[in-house]
mmCIF file of C-alpha atoms in Angstrom:
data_model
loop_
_atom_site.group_PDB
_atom_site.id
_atom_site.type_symbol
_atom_site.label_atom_id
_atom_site.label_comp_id
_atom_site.label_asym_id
_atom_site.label_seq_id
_atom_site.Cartn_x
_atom_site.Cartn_y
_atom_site.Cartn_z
ATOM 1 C CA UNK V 1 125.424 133.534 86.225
ATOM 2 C CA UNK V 2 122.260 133.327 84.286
ATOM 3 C CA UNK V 3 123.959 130.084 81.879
ATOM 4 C CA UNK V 4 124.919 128.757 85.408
ATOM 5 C CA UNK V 5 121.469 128.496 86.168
ATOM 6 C CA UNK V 6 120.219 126.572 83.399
ATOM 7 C CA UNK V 7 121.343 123.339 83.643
ATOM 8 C CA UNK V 8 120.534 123.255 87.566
ATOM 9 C CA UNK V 9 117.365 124.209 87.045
ATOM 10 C CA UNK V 10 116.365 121.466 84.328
ATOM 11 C CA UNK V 11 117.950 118.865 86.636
ATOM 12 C CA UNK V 12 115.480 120.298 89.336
ATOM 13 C CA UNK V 13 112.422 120.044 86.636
ATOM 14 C CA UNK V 14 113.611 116.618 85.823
ATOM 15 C CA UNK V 15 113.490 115.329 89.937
ATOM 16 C CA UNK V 16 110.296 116.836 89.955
ATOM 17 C CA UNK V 17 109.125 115.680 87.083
ATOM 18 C CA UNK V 18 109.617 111.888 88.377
ATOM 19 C CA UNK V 19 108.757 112.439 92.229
ATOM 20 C CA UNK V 20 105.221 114.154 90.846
ATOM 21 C CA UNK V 21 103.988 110.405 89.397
ATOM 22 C CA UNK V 22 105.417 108.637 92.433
ATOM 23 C CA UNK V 23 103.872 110.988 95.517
ATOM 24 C CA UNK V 24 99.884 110.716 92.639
ATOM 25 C CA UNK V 25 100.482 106.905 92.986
ATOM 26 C CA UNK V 26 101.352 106.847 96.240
ATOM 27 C CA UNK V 27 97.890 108.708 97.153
ATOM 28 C CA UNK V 28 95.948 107.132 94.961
ATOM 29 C CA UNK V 29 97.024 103.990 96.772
ATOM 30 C CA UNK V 30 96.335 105.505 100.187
ATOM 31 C CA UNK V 31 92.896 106.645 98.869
ATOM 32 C CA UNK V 32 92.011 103.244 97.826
ATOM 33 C CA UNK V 33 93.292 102.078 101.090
ATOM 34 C CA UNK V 34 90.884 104.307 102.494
ATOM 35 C CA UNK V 35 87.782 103.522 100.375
ATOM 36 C CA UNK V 36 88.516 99.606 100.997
ATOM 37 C CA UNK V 37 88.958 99.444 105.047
ATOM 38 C CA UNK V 38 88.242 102.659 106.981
ATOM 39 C CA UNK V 39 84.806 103.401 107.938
ATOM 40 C CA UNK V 40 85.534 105.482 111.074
ATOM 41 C CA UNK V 41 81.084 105.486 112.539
ATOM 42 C CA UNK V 42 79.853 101.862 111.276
ATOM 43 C CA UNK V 43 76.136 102.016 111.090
ATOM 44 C CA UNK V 44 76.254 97.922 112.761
ATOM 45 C CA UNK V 45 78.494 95.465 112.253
ATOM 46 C CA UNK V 46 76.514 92.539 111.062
ATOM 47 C CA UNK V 47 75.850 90.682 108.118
ATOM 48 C CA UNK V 48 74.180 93.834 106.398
ATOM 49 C CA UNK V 49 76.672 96.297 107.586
ATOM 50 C CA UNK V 50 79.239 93.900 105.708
ATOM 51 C CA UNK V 51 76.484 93.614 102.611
ATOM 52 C CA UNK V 52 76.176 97.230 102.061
ATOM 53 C CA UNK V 53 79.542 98.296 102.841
ATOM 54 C CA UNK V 54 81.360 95.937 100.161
ATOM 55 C CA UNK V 55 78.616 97.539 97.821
ATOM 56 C CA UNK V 56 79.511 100.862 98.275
ATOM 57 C CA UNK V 57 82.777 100.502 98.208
ATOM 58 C CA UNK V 58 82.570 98.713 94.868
ATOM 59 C CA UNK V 59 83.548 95.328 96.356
ATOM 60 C CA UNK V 60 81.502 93.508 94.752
ATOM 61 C CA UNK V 61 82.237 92.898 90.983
ATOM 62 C CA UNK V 62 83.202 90.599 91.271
ATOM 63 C CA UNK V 63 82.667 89.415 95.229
ATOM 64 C CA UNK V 64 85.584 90.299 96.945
ATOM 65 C CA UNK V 65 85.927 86.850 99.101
ATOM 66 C CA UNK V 66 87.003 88.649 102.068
ATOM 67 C CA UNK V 67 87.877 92.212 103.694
ATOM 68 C CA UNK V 68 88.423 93.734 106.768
ATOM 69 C CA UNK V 69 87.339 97.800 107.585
ATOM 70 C CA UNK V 70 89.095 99.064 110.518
ATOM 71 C CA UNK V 71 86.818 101.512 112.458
ATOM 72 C CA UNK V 72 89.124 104.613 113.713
ATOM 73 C CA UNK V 73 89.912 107.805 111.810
ATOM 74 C CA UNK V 74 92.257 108.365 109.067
ATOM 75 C CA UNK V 75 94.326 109.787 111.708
ATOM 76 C CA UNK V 76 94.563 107.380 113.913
ATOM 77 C CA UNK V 77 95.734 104.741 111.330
ATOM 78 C CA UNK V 78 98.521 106.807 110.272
ATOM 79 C CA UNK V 79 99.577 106.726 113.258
ATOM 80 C CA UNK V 80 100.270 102.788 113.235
ATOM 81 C CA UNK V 81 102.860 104.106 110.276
ATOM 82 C CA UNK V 82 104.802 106.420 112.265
ATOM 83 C CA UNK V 83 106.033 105.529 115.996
ATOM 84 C CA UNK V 84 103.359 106.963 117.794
ATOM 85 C CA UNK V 85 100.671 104.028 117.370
ATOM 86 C CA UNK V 86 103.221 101.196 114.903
ATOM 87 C CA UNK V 87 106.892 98.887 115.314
ATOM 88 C CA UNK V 88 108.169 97.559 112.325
ATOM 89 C CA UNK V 89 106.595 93.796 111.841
ATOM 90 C CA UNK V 90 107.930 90.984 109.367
ATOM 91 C CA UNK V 91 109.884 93.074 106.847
ATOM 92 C CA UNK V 92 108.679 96.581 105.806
ATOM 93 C CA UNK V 93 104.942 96.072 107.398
ATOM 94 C CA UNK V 94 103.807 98.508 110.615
ATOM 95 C CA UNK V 95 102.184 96.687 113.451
ATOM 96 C CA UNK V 96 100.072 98.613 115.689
ATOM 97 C CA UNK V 97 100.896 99.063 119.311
ATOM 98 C CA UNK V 98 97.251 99.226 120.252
ATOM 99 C CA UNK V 99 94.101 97.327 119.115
ATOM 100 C CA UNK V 100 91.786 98.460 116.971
ATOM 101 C CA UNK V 101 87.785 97.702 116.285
ATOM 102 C CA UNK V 102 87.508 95.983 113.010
ATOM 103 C CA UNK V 103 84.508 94.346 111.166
ATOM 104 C CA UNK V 104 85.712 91.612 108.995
ATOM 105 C CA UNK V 105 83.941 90.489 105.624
ATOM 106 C CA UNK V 106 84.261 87.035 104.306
ATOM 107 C CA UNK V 107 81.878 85.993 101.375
ATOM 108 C CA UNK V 108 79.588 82.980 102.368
ATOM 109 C CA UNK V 109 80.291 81.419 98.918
ATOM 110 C CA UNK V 110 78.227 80.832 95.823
ATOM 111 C CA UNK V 111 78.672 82.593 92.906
ATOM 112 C CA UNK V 112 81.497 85.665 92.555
ATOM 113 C CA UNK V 113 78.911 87.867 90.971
ATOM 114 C CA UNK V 114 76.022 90.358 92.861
ATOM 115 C CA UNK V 115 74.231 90.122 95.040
ATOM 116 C CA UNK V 116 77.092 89.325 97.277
ATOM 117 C CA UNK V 117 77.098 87.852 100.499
ATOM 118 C CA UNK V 118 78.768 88.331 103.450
ATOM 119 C CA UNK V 119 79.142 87.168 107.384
ATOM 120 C CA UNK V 120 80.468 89.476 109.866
ATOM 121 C CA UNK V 121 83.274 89.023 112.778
ATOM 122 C CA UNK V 122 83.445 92.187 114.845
ATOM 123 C CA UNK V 123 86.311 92.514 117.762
ATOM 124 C CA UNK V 124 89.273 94.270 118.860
ATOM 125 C CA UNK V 125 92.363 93.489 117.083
ATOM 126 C CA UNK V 126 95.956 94.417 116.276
ATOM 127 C CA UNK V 127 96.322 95.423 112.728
ATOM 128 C CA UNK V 128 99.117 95.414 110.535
ATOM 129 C CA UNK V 129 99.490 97.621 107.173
ATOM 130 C CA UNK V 130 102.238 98.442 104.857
ATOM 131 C CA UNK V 131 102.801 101.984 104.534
ATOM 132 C CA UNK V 132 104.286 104.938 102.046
ATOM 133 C CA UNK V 133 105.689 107.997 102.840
ATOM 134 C CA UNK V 134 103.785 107.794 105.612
ATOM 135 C CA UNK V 135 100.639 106.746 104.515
ATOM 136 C CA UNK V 136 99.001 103.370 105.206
ATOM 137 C CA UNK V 137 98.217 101.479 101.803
ATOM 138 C CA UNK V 138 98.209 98.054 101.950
ATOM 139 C CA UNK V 139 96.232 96.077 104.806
ATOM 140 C CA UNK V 140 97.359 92.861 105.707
ATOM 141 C CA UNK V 141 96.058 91.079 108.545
ATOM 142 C CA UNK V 142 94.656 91.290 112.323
ATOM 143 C CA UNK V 143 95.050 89.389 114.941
ATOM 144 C CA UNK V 144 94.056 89.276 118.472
ATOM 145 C CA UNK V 145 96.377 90.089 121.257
ATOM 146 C CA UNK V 146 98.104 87.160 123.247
#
């Protein structure tokens, strides 16, 4: 029984050794989604909001030229990637079914290096993200509703 053993459990060591590097990636995607678009209490939503945001965040080596952070709770924006709060949209992405508030970032132009600058659109917006194992990593664009 013991030799039967052996060989199932180095096929078991083997799965885990390749789902172990995929569920790390996986997070540190979602993390990085994280860092890069939610900021749950904004502190404003204006020019400076955008300014000091994209430098914290480490935006801003070079200038990111644009970026949207989507103010809810982690929570809440994994819900868009389950059925509770997202449909499927356009092949693999989540939609959400409600809006969200969102402060969008676009660089004013000049040069790509600090100090950065930034205008602000605030609003209410669908958002739509492409998710992981249930976790949202990948933004990809907002829109109002019709």
């Amino acid at each position: 029984m013991v030799m039967g053993l052996g060989p199932l459990l180095l096929v078991f060591m083997m799965g885990l050794g390749l789902t172990l590097p995929t569920l790390a990636q996986n997070n540190y995607r979602y993390e990085l989604f994280l860092t890069q678009h939610c900021d749950a209490n904004p502190s404003g939503r204006d020019k400076k909001y955008c300014e000091s945001m994209m430098a914290k965040r480490g935006m801003t080596t070079p200038c990111k030229d644009r970026n949207t952070f989507i103010h809810a709770s982690k929570k809440e924006i994994k819900a868009v990637c389950e059925d509770k709060n997202g449909t499927p949209y356009n092949g693999g992405l989540r939609k959400s079914k409600t809006p969200f508030q969102v402060t969008i970032c676009k660089h004013t132009g000049g040069s790509p290096r600090p100090p950065c600058y930034y205008k602000a659109t605030s609003g209410s917006r669908d958002i739509v993200i492409a998710c992981e194992n249930g976790l949202p990593v990948h933004f990809d664009e907002s829109f109002y509703r019709p």
